[in-house]
Coordinates of C-alpha atoms in Angstrom, one line a residue:
Chain A
M1 CA 32.7 -18.3 -25.9
K2 CA 35.5 -19.2 -23.5
F3 CA 34.9 -20.8 -20.2
P4 CA 37.3 -20.9 -17.3
R5 CA 39.2 -24.1 -16.8
I6 CA 37.1 -25.2 -13.9
L7 CA 33.9 -25.3 -16.0
R8 CA 35.3 -27.9 -18.4
L9 CA 33.2 -31.0 -18.9
T10 CA 35.5 -33.5 -17.0
F11 CA 35.1 -31.4 -13.9
W12 CA 31.3 -31.5 -14.2
K13 CA 31.3 -35.2 -14.8
S14 CA 32.8 -35.8 -11.4
V15 CA 30.4 -33.4 -9.8
A16 CA 27.5 -35.1 -11.4
S17 CA 28.7 -38.5 -10.2
I18 CA 28.9 -37.2 -6.6
F19 CA 25.4 -35.7 -6.8
I20 CA 23.8 -38.8 -8.2
A21 CA 25.6 -41.0 -5.6
L22 CA 24.6 -39.0 -2.7
G23 CA 21.1 -38.6 -4.1
A24 CA 20.8 -42.3 -4.4
I25 CA 21.9 -42.8 -0.8
A26 CA 19.3 -40.2 0.3
A27 CA 16.6 -41.9 -1.7
V28 CA 17.3 -45.3 -0.1
Q29 CA 17.0 -43.6 3.3
R30 CA 13.8 -41.9 2.4
Y31 CA 12.1 -45.1 1.4
S32 CA 13.5 -47.1 4.3
M33 CA 13.2 -44.6 7.1
G34 CA 10.2 -42.5 6.0
L35 CA 9.7 -38.7 5.5
G36 CA 10.0 -37.8 9.1
A37 CA 13.5 -39.1 9.6
T38 CA 14.9 -37.8 6.3
T39 CA 13.3 -34.4 5.7
H40 CA 12.8 -31.3 7.7
L41 CA 9.1 -31.2 6.9
V42 CA 6.7 -30.9 9.9
D43 CA 3.0 -30.6 10.4
T44 CA 3.1 -26.8 10.1
F45 CA 5.4 -27.0 7.1
P46 CA 4.3 -29.9 5.0
W47 CA 5.8 -28.8 1.6
G48 CA 9.6 -28.3 1.2
I49 CA 12.0 -28.0 -1.7
W50 CA 10.8 -31.2 -3.4
I51 CA 7.6 -29.3 -4.2
G52 CA 9.1 -25.8 -4.3
F53 CA 12.0 -26.7 -6.5
D54 CA 11.6 -30.1 -8.1
I55 CA 8.0 -29.6 -9.1
F56 CA 7.5 -25.8 -9.5
V57 CA 10.9 -25.0 -11.0
G58 CA 11.0 -28.2 -13.1
V59 CA 7.6 -27.5 -14.7
G60 CA 8.3 -23.8 -15.2
L61 CA 11.6 -24.4 -17.0
A62 CA 9.9 -26.8 -19.3
A63 CA 7.7 -24.0 -20.6
G64 CA 10.0 -23.4 -23.6
G65 CA 8.6 -26.5 -25.0
F66 CA 5.1 -25.2 -25.7
A67 CA 6.4 -21.7 -26.6
I68 CA 8.6 -23.1 -29.4
A69 CA 6.1 -25.8 -30.6
A70 CA 3.5 -23.0 -31.0
T71 CA 5.9 -20.7 -32.8
V72 CA 7.0 -23.4 -35.3
Y73 CA 3.7 -25.2 -35.9
L74 CA 1.0 -22.7 -35.1
F75 CA 2.6 -19.5 -36.1
N76 CA 4.5 -21.3 -38.9
I77 CA 7.7 -19.5 -38.2
E78 CA 9.8 -22.3 -39.6
R79 CA 13.2 -20.8 -39.0
F80 CA 12.9 -21.8 -35.3
K81 CA 12.8 -25.4 -36.2
P82 CA 16.4 -26.1 -35.3
I83 CA 15.8 -25.4 -31.7
L84 CA 12.4 -27.2 -31.6
R85 CA 13.7 -30.7 -30.8
P86 CA 16.2 -29.8 -28.0
T87 CA 13.5 -27.7 -26.4
V88 CA 10.8 -30.4 -26.6
L89 CA 13.4 -32.8 -25.2
T90 CA 14.1 -30.5 -22.3
A91 CA 10.4 -30.2 -21.5
F92 CA 9.9 -33.9 -21.7
L93 CA 12.8 -34.6 -19.4
G94 CA 11.6 -31.9 -17.1
Y95 CA 8.2 -33.5 -16.7
V96 CA 9.7 -37.0 -16.2
L97 CA 11.8 -35.5 -13.4
V98 CA 8.8 -33.8 -11.9
I99 CA 7.1 -37.3 -11.8
A100 CA 10.2 -38.7 -10.2
G101 CA 10.2 -35.9 -7.7
L102 CA 6.6 -36.7 -6.8
M103 CA 7.4 -40.3 -6.3
V104 CA 9.9 -39.2 -3.6
D105 CA 7.7 -36.5 -2.0
L106 CA 4.3 -38.4 -1.9
G107 CA 3.7 -40.1 1.4
R108 CA 2.2 -43.1 -0.4
P109 CA 3.8 -43.1 -3.8
W110 CA 2.5 -46.6 -4.6
T111 CA -1.0 -45.2 -4.7
I112 CA -0.2 -42.6 -7.3
W113 CA -2.5 -44.4 -9.8
H114 CA -5.5 -43.3 -7.6
A115 CA -5.3 -40.0 -9.5
F116 CA -6.5 -41.8 -12.6
I117 CA -9.7 -43.3 -11.1
M118 CA -10.6 -41.2 -8.0
W119 CA -11.7 -37.8 -9.3
N120 CA -12.4 -34.6 -7.5
P121 CA -12.8 -31.8 -10.1
H122 CA -13.1 -29.2 -7.3
S123 CA -9.5 -29.7 -6.4
V124 CA -6.7 -27.7 -8.1
M125 CA -4.4 -30.6 -7.4
F126 CA -6.7 -32.7 -9.5
E127 CA -6.2 -30.3 -12.4
V128 CA -2.4 -30.3 -11.7
A129 CA -2.3 -34.1 -11.7
W130 CA -4.2 -34.5 -15.0
C131 CA -2.1 -31.8 -16.7
V132 CA 1.1 -33.7 -15.6
I133 CA -0.3 -37.0 -16.9
L134 CA -1.6 -35.7 -20.2
Y135 CA 1.1 -33.2 -21.0
T136 CA 3.9 -35.8 -20.3
A137 CA 2.1 -38.1 -22.8
V138 CA 1.9 -35.2 -25.3
L139 CA 5.5 -34.4 -24.9
A140 CA 6.5 -38.0 -25.4
L141 CA 4.5 -38.0 -28.7
E142 CA 6.0 -34.7 -29.8
F143 CA 9.4 -36.0 -29.2
S144 CA 8.7 -39.5 -30.7
P145 CA 9.6 -38.6 -34.3
V146 CA 13.3 -38.3 -33.2
V147 CA 13.1 -41.9 -31.9
F148 CA 11.3 -43.1 -35.0
E149 CA 13.8 -41.4 -37.3
R150 CA 16.7 -42.9 -35.4
F151 CA 15.4 -46.4 -36.0
N152 CA 13.9 -45.6 -39.4
L153 CA 10.3 -46.5 -38.6
Q154 CA 8.4 -44.9 -41.4
R155 CA 4.8 -45.8 -40.5
P156 CA 4.7 -44.4 -37.0
L157 CA 6.5 -41.4 -38.3
K158 CA 3.7 -40.8 -40.8
I159 CA 1.1 -41.2 -38.2
I160 CA 2.8 -38.6 -35.9
H161 CA 3.2 -36.2 -38.8
A162 CA -0.5 -36.4 -39.5
I163 CA -1.5 -35.5 -36.0
T164 CA 1.2 -33.0 -35.3
I165 CA -1.1 -29.9 -35.3
P166 CA -3.8 -31.2 -32.9
L167 CA -1.0 -32.5 -30.7
V168 CA 0.7 -29.1 -30.6
V169 CA -2.7 -27.4 -29.8
L170 CA -3.3 -29.9 -27.1
G171 CA 0.2 -29.4 -25.7
V172 CA -0.2 -25.6 -25.6
L173 CA -3.6 -26.0 -23.9
L174 CA -2.4 -28.4 -21.3
S175 CA 0.9 -26.7 -20.6
T176 CA -0.7 -23.2 -20.1
L177 CA -3.3 -24.8 -17.9
H178 CA -0.7 -26.6 -15.9
Q179 CA 1.6 -23.6 -15.5
S180 CA -1.2 -21.4 -14.2
S181 CA -2.8 -24.2 -12.1
L182 CA 0.5 -24.5 -10.1
G183 CA -0.2 -20.9 -9.1
S184 CA -3.9 -21.7 -8.5
L185 CA -2.8 -24.2 -5.9
F186 CA -2.1 -21.2 -3.6
L187 CA -5.5 -19.4 -4.2
I188 CA -7.0 -21.5 -1.4
I189 CA -4.5 -20.3 1.3
P190 CA -5.0 -16.6 1.5
G191 CA -4.3 -16.4 5.2
R192 CA -1.2 -18.4 5.2
M193 CA 1.0 -16.6 2.6
H194 CA 2.9 -13.4 2.8
P195 CA 1.0 -10.6 0.9
L196 CA 4.1 -10.1 -1.3
W197 CA 3.3 -13.4 -3.0
Y198 CA -0.4 -14.2 -2.3
S199 CA -2.5 -12.7 -5.1
N200 CA -5.8 -13.7 -6.7
I201 CA -4.1 -13.4 -10.1
I202 CA -1.3 -15.8 -9.1
P203 CA -2.3 -18.2 -11.9
F204 CA -1.7 -15.4 -14.4
L205 CA 1.6 -14.4 -12.8
F206 CA 2.8 -18.0 -12.9
F207 CA 1.9 -18.2 -16.5
I208 CA 3.8 -15.0 -17.6
S209 CA 6.8 -15.8 -15.5
C210 CA 7.1 -19.4 -16.9
V211 CA 7.1 -18.0 -20.5
A212 CA 10.1 -15.8 -19.6
A213 CA 11.8 -18.7 -17.8
G214 CA 11.1 -21.1 -20.7
L215 CA 12.5 -18.7 -23.3
A216 CA 15.6 -18.0 -21.1
M217 CA 16.0 -21.8 -20.8
I218 CA 16.1 -22.2 -24.6
I219 CA 18.8 -19.6 -24.9
F220 CA 20.8 -20.9 -21.9
E221 CA 20.6 -24.5 -23.1
S222 CA 21.5 -23.6 -26.7
F223 CA 24.8 -22.3 -25.5
L224 CA 25.5 -25.3 -23.2
S225 CA 24.7 -27.8 -26.0
S226 CA 26.6 -25.9 -28.6
R227 CA 29.6 -26.3 -26.4
A228 CA 29.0 -29.9 -25.4
F229 CA 28.4 -30.9 -29.0
K230 CA 30.7 -28.4 -30.6
R231 CA 28.1 -27.1 -33.0
E232 CA 27.4 -23.6 -34.4
I233 CA 25.1 -21.6 -32.3
E234 CA 21.8 -20.2 -33.7
L235 CA 22.7 -16.7 -32.7
P236 CA 20.2 -14.7 -34.9
L237 CA 17.4 -16.9 -33.6
L238 CA 18.4 -16.4 -30.0
T239 CA 18.7 -12.7 -30.6
E240 CA 15.1 -12.7 -31.8
L241 CA 14.0 -14.7 -28.8
S242 CA 15.7 -12.2 -26.5
R243 CA 13.6 -9.5 -28.1
V244 CA 10.4 -11.4 -27.2
L245 CA 11.9 -11.9 -23.7
T246 CA 12.3 -8.2 -23.2
V247 CA 8.6 -7.7 -23.8
V248 CA 7.6 -10.6 -21.6
L249 CA 9.8 -9.3 -18.8
A250 CA 8.3 -5.8 -19.1
L251 CA 4.8 -7.3 -19.0
L252 CA 5.7 -9.4 -15.9
F253 CA 7.1 -6.5 -14.1
T254 CA 4.1 -4.2 -14.9
V255 CA 1.6 -6.8 -13.9
R256 CA 3.5 -7.7 -10.7
I257 CA 3.7 -4.1 -9.5
Q258 CA 0.2 -3.3 -10.6
D259 CA -1.0 -6.3 -8.6
L260 CA 0.9 -5.3 -5.5
M261 CA -0.6 -1.8 -5.8
S262 CA -4.1 -3.0 -6.3
R263 CA -3.9 -5.1 -3.2
D264 CA -2.2 -2.3 -1.2
A265 CA 0.8 -4.5 -0.7
L266 CA 3.5 -2.3 -2.2
Q267 CA 4.3 -1.1 1.4
Y268 CA 5.7 -4.5 2.3
V269 CA 8.4 -4.1 -0.4
F270 CA 10.0 -1.3 1.5
Q271 CA 9.8 -2.7 5.0
P272 CA 13.1 -4.0 6.2
T273 CA 12.2 -7.6 6.5
Y274 CA 13.7 -10.8 5.4
Q275 CA 10.7 -11.3 3.0
S276 CA 11.1 -7.9 1.3
A277 CA 14.8 -8.6 0.8
L278 CA 14.1 -11.9 -0.9
F279 CA 11.3 -10.3 -2.9
L280 CA 13.6 -7.5 -4.1
G281 CA 16.3 -10.1 -4.9
E282 CA 13.8 -12.0 -7.0
I283 CA 12.6 -9.0 -9.0
L284 CA 16.1 -7.5 -9.5
I285 CA 17.9 -10.6 -10.5
G286 CA 15.0 -12.2 -12.5
V287 CA 13.3 -9.2 -14.1
L288 CA 14.8 -5.7 -13.8
I289 CA 18.5 -6.4 -14.3
P290 CA 18.0 -8.8 -17.3
F291 CA 15.4 -6.4 -18.8
S292 CA 17.8 -3.5 -18.6
L293 CA 20.6 -5.6 -20.1
L294 CA 18.4 -6.7 -22.9
L295 CA 17.6 -3.2 -23.8
F296 CA 21.1 -2.9 -25.2
K297 CA 21.7 -4.3 -28.7
K298 CA 25.2 -5.3 -27.5
T299 CA 23.7 -7.8 -25.1
R300 CA 21.2 -9.1 -27.5
S301 CA 23.6 -9.8 -30.2
S302 CA 26.5 -11.2 -28.2
Q303 CA 26.8 -14.8 -27.1
K304 CA 28.2 -13.9 -23.7
G305 CA 25.5 -11.2 -23.1
L306 CA 22.7 -13.6 -23.9
F307 CA 24.1 -16.4 -21.9
Y308 CA 24.5 -14.5 -18.7
T309 CA 21.2 -12.6 -19.1
S310 CA 19.3 -15.8 -19.5
A311 CA 21.1 -17.3 -16.5
L312 CA 19.9 -14.3 -14.5
I313 CA 16.3 -14.8 -15.6
I314 CA 16.4 -18.5 -14.7
L315 CA 17.9 -17.7 -11.3
G316 CA 15.2 -15.1 -10.6
F317 CA 12.5 -17.5 -11.7
V318 CA 13.9 -20.2 -9.3
A319 CA 13.9 -17.6 -6.6
N320 CA 10.3 -16.6 -7.4
R321 CA 9.0 -20.2 -7.2
M322 CA 11.0 -21.0 -4.0
N323 CA 9.8 -17.7 -2.5
T324 CA 6.2 -18.5 -3.3
A325 CA 6.3 -22.1 -2.0
I326 CA 8.6 -21.6 1.0
T327 CA 9.5 -18.0 2.0
S328 CA 5.9 -16.8 1.8
M329 CA 4.8 -19.6 4.1
E330 CA 7.5 -18.8 6.7
H331 CA 5.8 -15.6 7.5
W332 CA 2.8 -17.0 9.5
P333 CA 3.1 -17.9 12.3
Q334 CA 6.8 -17.3 12.4
R335 CA 8.4 -20.5 11.3
T336 CA 11.4 -21.4 9.3
Y337 CA 12.4 -24.3 7.1
V338 CA 15.8 -25.4 6.0
P339 CA 16.0 -28.5 3.9
S340 CA 17.7 -31.6 5.2
W341 CA 20.8 -33.0 3.3
Q342 CA 18.6 -35.8 1.9
E343 CA 16.1 -33.2 0.5
L344 CA 18.9 -31.2 -1.0
F345 CA 20.8 -34.1 -2.6
I346 CA 17.8 -35.8 -4.0
T347 CA 16.9 -32.5 -5.6
L348 CA 20.5 -32.0 -7.0
A349 CA 20.6 -35.6 -8.2
L350 CA 17.3 -35.2 -10.1
G351 CA 18.6 -32.1 -11.8
T352 CA 21.9 -33.8 -12.6
V353 CA 20.0 -36.9 -14.0
G354 CA 18.2 -34.4 -16.3
F355 CA 21.4 -33.0 -17.7
V356 CA 23.0 -36.4 -18.2
A357 CA 19.9 -37.8 -19.9
F358 CA 19.8 -34.8 -22.2
Y359 CA 23.5 -35.2 -23.0
L360 CA 23.1 -39.0 -23.7
I361 CA 19.9 -38.6 -25.8
A362 CA 21.3 -35.7 -27.8
K363 CA 24.4 -37.7 -28.5
N364 CA 22.6 -40.8 -29.7
F365 CA 19.5 -39.4 -31.4
P366 CA 19.0 -36.9 -34.1
V367 CA 18.1 -34.0 -31.7
F368 CA 20.2 -31.4 -33.3
V369 CA 19.3 -31.3 -37.0
S370 CA 19.5 -28.3 -39.4
H371 CA 16.3 -27.8 -41.3
H372 CA 18.0 -28.8 -44.6
E373 CA 18.3 -32.4 -43.4
E374 CA 14.6 -32.6 -42.5
A375 CA 12.3 -34.7 -44.7
P376 CA 10.0 -32.7 -46.9
A377 CA 6.8 -31.8 -45.2
H378 CA 3.3 -33.1 -46.1
S379 CA 3.1 -34.5 -49.7
A380 CA -0.2 -32.7 -50.0
E381 CA 1.5 -29.4 -50.3
H382 CA 3.3 -30.6 -53.3
E383 CA 0.3 -31.6 -55.3
W384 CA -0.6 -28.1 -56.3
I385 CA 2.9 -27.6 -57.6
K386 CA 2.5 -30.6 -59.9
E387 CA -1.0 -29.2 -60.9
L388 CA 0.6 -25.9 -61.6
E389 CA 3.3 -27.4 -63.8
L390 CA 0.6 -29.4 -65.7
V391 CA -1.4 -26.3 -66.3
S392 CA 1.6 -24.3 -67.5
K393 CA 2.7 -27.2 -69.8
Q394 CA -0.8 -27.2 -71.4
N395 CA -0.5 -23.5 -72.0
Chain B
M1 CA -27.2 -28.9 6.7
T2 CA -30.4 -29.8 8.5
N3 CA -29.2 -32.6 10.8
S4 CA -25.7 -31.2 11.3
K5 CA -24.4 -31.4 14.8
A6 CA -21.9 -29.0 16.4
L7 CA -19.6 -28.7 19.4
L8 CA -19.8 -25.5 21.5
I9 CA -16.6 -24.7 23.3
D10 CA -17.0 -22.1 26.1
V11 CA -13.5 -20.8 26.9
A12 CA -14.9 -19.0 30.0
N13 CA -16.0 -22.3 31.5
C14 CA -12.8 -24.3 30.8
V15 CA -10.7 -25.0 33.9
G16 CA -8.0 -26.9 32.0
C17 CA -8.5 -30.3 33.6
R18 CA -7.9 -32.0 30.2
E19 CA -10.4 -34.7 30.8
C20 CA -11.6 -34.1 27.2
A21 CA -8.2 -34.9 25.8
R22 CA -7.9 -38.0 27.9
A23 CA -11.3 -39.2 26.8
C24 CA -10.5 -38.6 23.2
A25 CA -7.2 -40.6 23.5
E26 CA -9.1 -43.4 25.1
V27 CA -11.8 -43.8 22.5
N28 CA -9.4 -43.4 19.6
N29 CA -6.7 -45.8 21.1
L30 CA -4.1 -43.0 21.2
P31 CA -1.3 -42.8 23.8
Q32 CA -2.3 -41.0 27.0
E33 CA 0.3 -38.2 27.0
E34 CA -0.1 -34.4 27.6
A35 CA 0.5 -32.2 24.6
T36 CA 0.1 -28.6 23.7
E37 CA 0.0 -29.0 19.9
L38 CA -2.2 -31.1 17.7
S39 CA -0.3 -34.1 16.2
A40 CA -1.0 -37.4 14.5
T41 CA -1.6 -38.9 18.0
H42 CA -3.4 -35.9 19.5
Y43 CA -6.8 -35.1 18.0
T44 CA -7.5 -32.5 20.6
V45 CA -5.3 -30.5 22.9
V46 CA -5.9 -28.0 25.7
Q47 CA -3.7 -25.0 25.4
S48 CA -3.2 -22.7 28.3
L49 CA -2.5 -19.0 27.8
N50 CA 0.2 -17.2 29.6
D51 CA -2.0 -16.2 32.5
D52 CA -2.5 -19.9 33.3
Q53 CA -6.2 -19.2 33.9
T54 CA -7.5 -19.3 30.4
F55 CA -7.5 -22.5 28.5
V56 CA -8.4 -23.1 24.8
R57 CA -9.2 -26.5 23.4
R58 CA -8.1 -27.0 19.8
L59 CA -9.5 -29.6 17.4
C60 CA -10.7 -29.9 13.8
M61 CA -13.3 -27.2 13.1
H62 CA -15.4 -29.5 10.9
C63 CA -16.2 -26.7 8.4
N64 CA -19.6 -26.7 6.7
E65 CA -17.8 -26.4 3.4
P66 CA -14.4 -27.8 4.2
T67 CA -11.3 -26.6 2.4
C68 CA -9.8 -30.1 2.8
V69 CA -12.7 -31.7 1.0
S70 CA -12.3 -29.4 -1.9
A71 CA -8.5 -29.6 -1.9
C72 CA -8.0 -33.3 -1.9
L73 CA -7.4 -34.5 -5.5
V74 CA -8.6 -38.1 -4.8
G75 CA -11.6 -37.0 -2.7
A76 CA -10.3 -38.6 0.5
F77 CA -12.2 -36.2 2.7
T78 CA -16.0 -36.1 3.1
K79 CA -18.4 -33.9 5.1
T80 CA -20.8 -36.4 6.7
E81 CA -24.4 -35.9 7.7
T82 CA -23.5 -35.6 11.3
G83 CA -21.3 -32.6 10.5
A84 CA -18.1 -34.6 11.0
V85 CA -15.4 -34.2 8.4
L86 CA -13.9 -37.7 7.8
Y87 CA -10.7 -38.8 6.1
D88 CA -10.4 -42.0 4.1
E89 CA -6.9 -43.4 4.2
A90 CA -7.7 -45.9 1.5
K91 CA -7.9 -43.1 -1.1
C92 CA -5.0 -40.8 0.1
I93 CA -1.9 -40.6 -2.0
G94 CA 0.0 -38.5 0.5
C95 CA 0.4 -35.1 -1.3
R96 CA -0.4 -33.2 1.9
Y97 CA -2.3 -30.5 0.1
C98 CA -5.0 -30.8 2.8
M99 CA -2.4 -29.8 5.4
Q100 CA -1.3 -26.9 3.3
A101 CA -4.8 -25.8 2.5
C102 CA -6.6 -26.0 5.9
P103 CA -7.1 -22.5 7.2
F104 CA -7.1 -23.8 10.7
E105 CA -3.9 -26.0 10.2
V106 CA -5.6 -29.0 11.6
P107 CA -4.6 -32.1 9.5
R108 CA -1.5 -33.8 11.0
Y109 CA 0.7 -36.3 9.4
E110 CA 2.3 -39.6 10.5
W111 CA 5.8 -38.4 9.5
S112 CA 7.6 -41.4 11.0
S113 CA 5.4 -44.0 9.3
L114 CA 6.4 -45.7 6.0
S115 CA 2.8 -45.7 5.1
P116 CA 1.8 -42.3 6.5
K117 CA -1.8 -41.3 7.1
V118 CA -3.4 -37.9 7.9
Q119 CA -4.9 -37.7 11.3
K120 CA -7.4 -35.4 12.9
C121 CA -10.5 -35.3 15.1
K122 CA -13.4 -37.4 13.7
M123 CA -16.1 -35.8 15.9
C124 CA -16.7 -39.4 17.1
Y125 CA -18.6 -40.2 14.0
E126 CA -19.8 -43.7 15.0
R127 CA -21.0 -42.6 18.4
V128 CA -22.8 -39.6 17.0
A129 CA -24.4 -41.5 14.1
A130 CA -25.6 -44.0 16.7
G131 CA -27.4 -41.1 18.6
G132 CA -24.6 -40.5 21.2
K133 CA -22.4 -37.6 22.0
T134 CA -18.7 -37.1 21.4
A135 CA -16.4 -38.6 24.0
C136 CA -15.0 -35.1 24.9
T137 CA -18.5 -33.7 25.6
E138 CA -19.2 -36.6 27.9
A139 CA -15.9 -36.1 29.8
C140 CA -16.5 -32.4 30.3
M141 CA -17.8 -31.6 33.8
F142 CA -17.7 -27.8 33.6
G143 CA -19.9 -27.0 30.6
A144 CA -16.9 -26.0 28.5
T145 CA -17.9 -28.4 25.8
T146 CA -21.5 -28.9 24.8
F147 CA -22.8 -31.0 21.9
G148 CA -26.0 -30.9 19.9
D149 CA -27.7 -29.7 16.8
R150 CA -25.8 -26.8 15.3
D151 CA -28.9 -24.5 15.4
E152 CA -29.4 -25.3 19.1
M153 CA -25.7 -24.7 19.8
I154 CA -25.9 -21.3 18.1
K155 CA -28.9 -20.5 20.2
E156 CA -27.2 -21.6 23.4
A157 CA -24.1 -19.6 22.6
R158 CA -26.3 -16.5 22.0
K159 CA -28.1 -17.1 25.3
R160 CA -24.9 -17.3 27.3
I161 CA -23.5 -14.1 25.7
D162 CA -26.8 -12.3 26.2
E163 CA -27.1 -13.4 29.9
S164 CA -23.6 -12.2 30.8
P165 CA -22.7 -9.6 28.2
T166 CA -20.0 -8.2 30.5
T167 CA -18.2 -11.6 30.7
Y168 CA -18.4 -12.7 27.1
V169 CA -17.0 -11.1 24.0
N170 CA -19.9 -10.5 21.7
H171 CA -18.8 -13.0 19.0
I172 CA -19.4 -16.6 18.1
Y173 CA -16.2 -17.9 16.5
G174 CA -17.2 -20.4 13.8
L175 CA -20.6 -19.0 13.1
T176 CA -19.4 -17.3 9.8
E177 CA -15.7 -18.1 9.8
A178 CA -14.8 -20.0 6.6
G179 CA -18.5 -20.0 5.8
G180 CA -19.5 -21.6 9.2
T181 CA -18.0 -24.5 11.1
S182 CA -19.4 -27.4 13.3
V183 CA -17.1 -26.2 16.2
L184 CA -18.2 -23.0 17.7
Y185 CA -16.3 -20.9 20.3
I186 CA -17.4 -18.3 22.8
S187 CA -14.9 -16.6 25.0
N188 CA -14.4 -14.1 27.8
I189 CA -11.0 -13.2 26.4
P190 CA -10.6 -11.4 23.0
F191 CA -10.3 -14.0 20.3
E192 CA -7.0 -12.6 19.1
K193 CA -5.4 -13.6 22.3
L194 CA -6.7 -17.2 22.2
G195 CA -4.4 -18.1 19.3
L196 CA -7.2 -19.0 16.9
P197 CA -6.5 -17.8 13.4
M198 CA -8.1 -14.4 12.9
N199 CA -7.6 -13.9 9.2
I200 CA -10.2 -16.4 8.1
P201 CA -12.6 -15.1 5.4
N202 CA -16.3 -15.3 6.1
E203 CA -17.1 -17.0 2.9
P204 CA -16.5 -20.7 2.2
I205 CA -12.8 -21.0 1.2
P206 CA -13.2 -23.6 -1.6
Q207 CA -14.8 -21.0 -3.8
L208 CA -11.5 -19.2 -4.0
S209 CA -10.1 -21.9 -6.3
W210 CA -13.5 -22.9 -7.8
R211 CA -13.8 -19.4 -9.2
V212 CA -10.7 -20.2 -11.4
L213 CA -11.3 -23.9 -11.9
S214 CA -14.8 -23.5 -13.2
Q215 CA -13.4 -21.3 -16.0
I216 CA -11.3 -24.1 -17.4
P217 CA -13.8 -25.7 -19.9
K218 CA -14.5 -22.2 -21.3
Y219 CA -10.9 -21.4 -21.6
S220 CA -10.0 -24.7 -23.2
V221 CA -12.6 -24.4 -25.9
A222 CA -11.8 -20.7 -26.6
A223 CA -8.0 -21.4 -26.7
S224 CA -8.4 -24.4 -29.0
V225 CA -10.4 -22.4 -31.4
V226 CA -7.9 -19.5 -31.4
L227 CA -4.9 -21.8 -31.7
F228 CA -6.4 -23.8 -34.6
G229 CA -7.5 -20.5 -36.2
I230 CA -3.9 -19.1 -35.9
H231 CA -2.6 -22.2 -37.5
W232 CA -5.1 -22.2 -40.3
I233 CA -4.4 -18.5 -41.1
T234 CA -0.6 -18.8 -41.0
A235 CA -0.5 -22.1 -42.9
R236 CA -2.8 -20.7 -45.6
R237 CA -0.6 -17.6 -45.8
T238 CA 2.5 -19.7 -46.3
E239 CA 0.8 -21.8 -48.9
V240 CA -0.4 -18.7 -50.9
A241 CA 3.0 -17.2 -50.7
R242 CA 4.6 -20.4 -52.0
F243 CA 1.9 -20.7 -54.7
E244 CA 2.6 -17.2 -55.9
A245 CA 6.3 -17.6 -55.9
E246 CA 6.0 -20.8 -57.9
Q247 CA 3.6 -19.2 -60.4
K248 CA 6.0 -16.4 -60.9
K249 CA 8.8 -18.8 -61.6
L250 CA 6.7 -20.7 -64.1
V251 CA 5.6 -17.5 -65.9
E252 CA 9.2 -16.4 -66.1
R253 CA 10.2 -19.7 -67.4
N254 CA 7.6 -19.6 -70.2

């Protein structure tokens, strides 16, 4: 795939440096001057883009991790193995950045350890906190073989191989709980959210949309890394993923509309308000247009088609999370929120750090391996082959 | 709650002298300055409506089943025996979910502080626990704020409405709102005009999330069984397929 000159890596390197530098300045200000002086958060609007984007979008885009881990290990569809490691790395970095974002957003970040010992199981935030803690640990373990292989540590490698399946099950469990619990956070504020976004099935909606976003992220990222590392693209695999995506998008659309109808909220879509415009934008860009595009075989089997469709889905997903966290709150009582430059650049810097970290890790560790290079799986599987050979020799 | 106390705010009696707010600032060591919105340094404010004759006092509603108590992940909020909902800064990590969750938008934040705390009315917990009344009640000379057992306050509210049904709107705000609160309002002006949130459900709000949260153990067990099951089936299938292929090869070889 050809990219215009402006998209070349050197250009992005300078952009990345600027983002990180400005983000660092903003972070210093945030810690020395406080939240009030550096953000546009106020009593009536206590959550801004650090929650709406850094946390919600960061976690959502990491969803590809559990989807592919389940595909490879639980459904035993081994041909997806080549994209397993980069996807798990994305998810892990996503979660690390979410924690970094929290450290910026929390009013008293040095007390974050309270979450470990002060429990309130009635709080959705408690569930969210524990999912973040445990799933980050699981992702670190899921990625650890890459590090062990790099330094040729056989013993830990064996241990990890032995517990892979329970680890993947735990990962799927925690991740699905976490994705949906981010939606559940909003269950408690029925009066405050715009009816286009408040729903009692919001945990379920968050779950379906994160699967779509996670799969789109895998496709998107495969192209970026194939370019950065000049490797072959796994086009047939991505085409298969895009088929699954089509189904997920259709499901998302159906459930979303059905939900609006059952709550008698469909009318708000057609009112000429700022909220309905953003809602339509989110649905068109993130669901309807990519769905229609994916119906054509031409899109599904072309690199360019897949790349741009997945970009649309990700964009729509970002819009959905931002709308849920910010636009829907602006409706009552009429208030608006525009992030400060510090909020904006800390967000941009965190995202950039994610890209840079992915690039550096992928460059120095065996993240991209074809399945031929992989060590043979469990030795137990080969015992029956030997037995079989013995039996046949005796015959 | 048997011993729970409550504040009865009678909008019809309020003349807007703001003595309650001054007394509140004094006992809580807050700056004496007039304000129209709650803030980290104003636990109660008196808002005047456009007609300049009607005044509404705002403060924490001290819900019977508070949303903030259920929302806080470290349990920094507690509903005390006096009815007061209290905040413990030693636990708070600053996620501000309480501010987002409160249906009455009461908790306020010390935005300019480097170690910010949540602030709101404490219903004069120490004074009440020692058998006294809240500072705002003692300061009120017009019967706009009365303090006592919640049951008594409900009776008093009913009595005032029944005695002058033409003056009062026939509704006690806080009797059932959010499952009942320890601050009750009666008014001679329709409540929609007072600026109090009118879209508050009549059930306790924490159950909206508990309905989902309580399903998690069940979900976790079921999902684990299904996931392990899927793995077992697919792994077995692969193994059988490989076994058969291998067998076929060996048979052909022989």
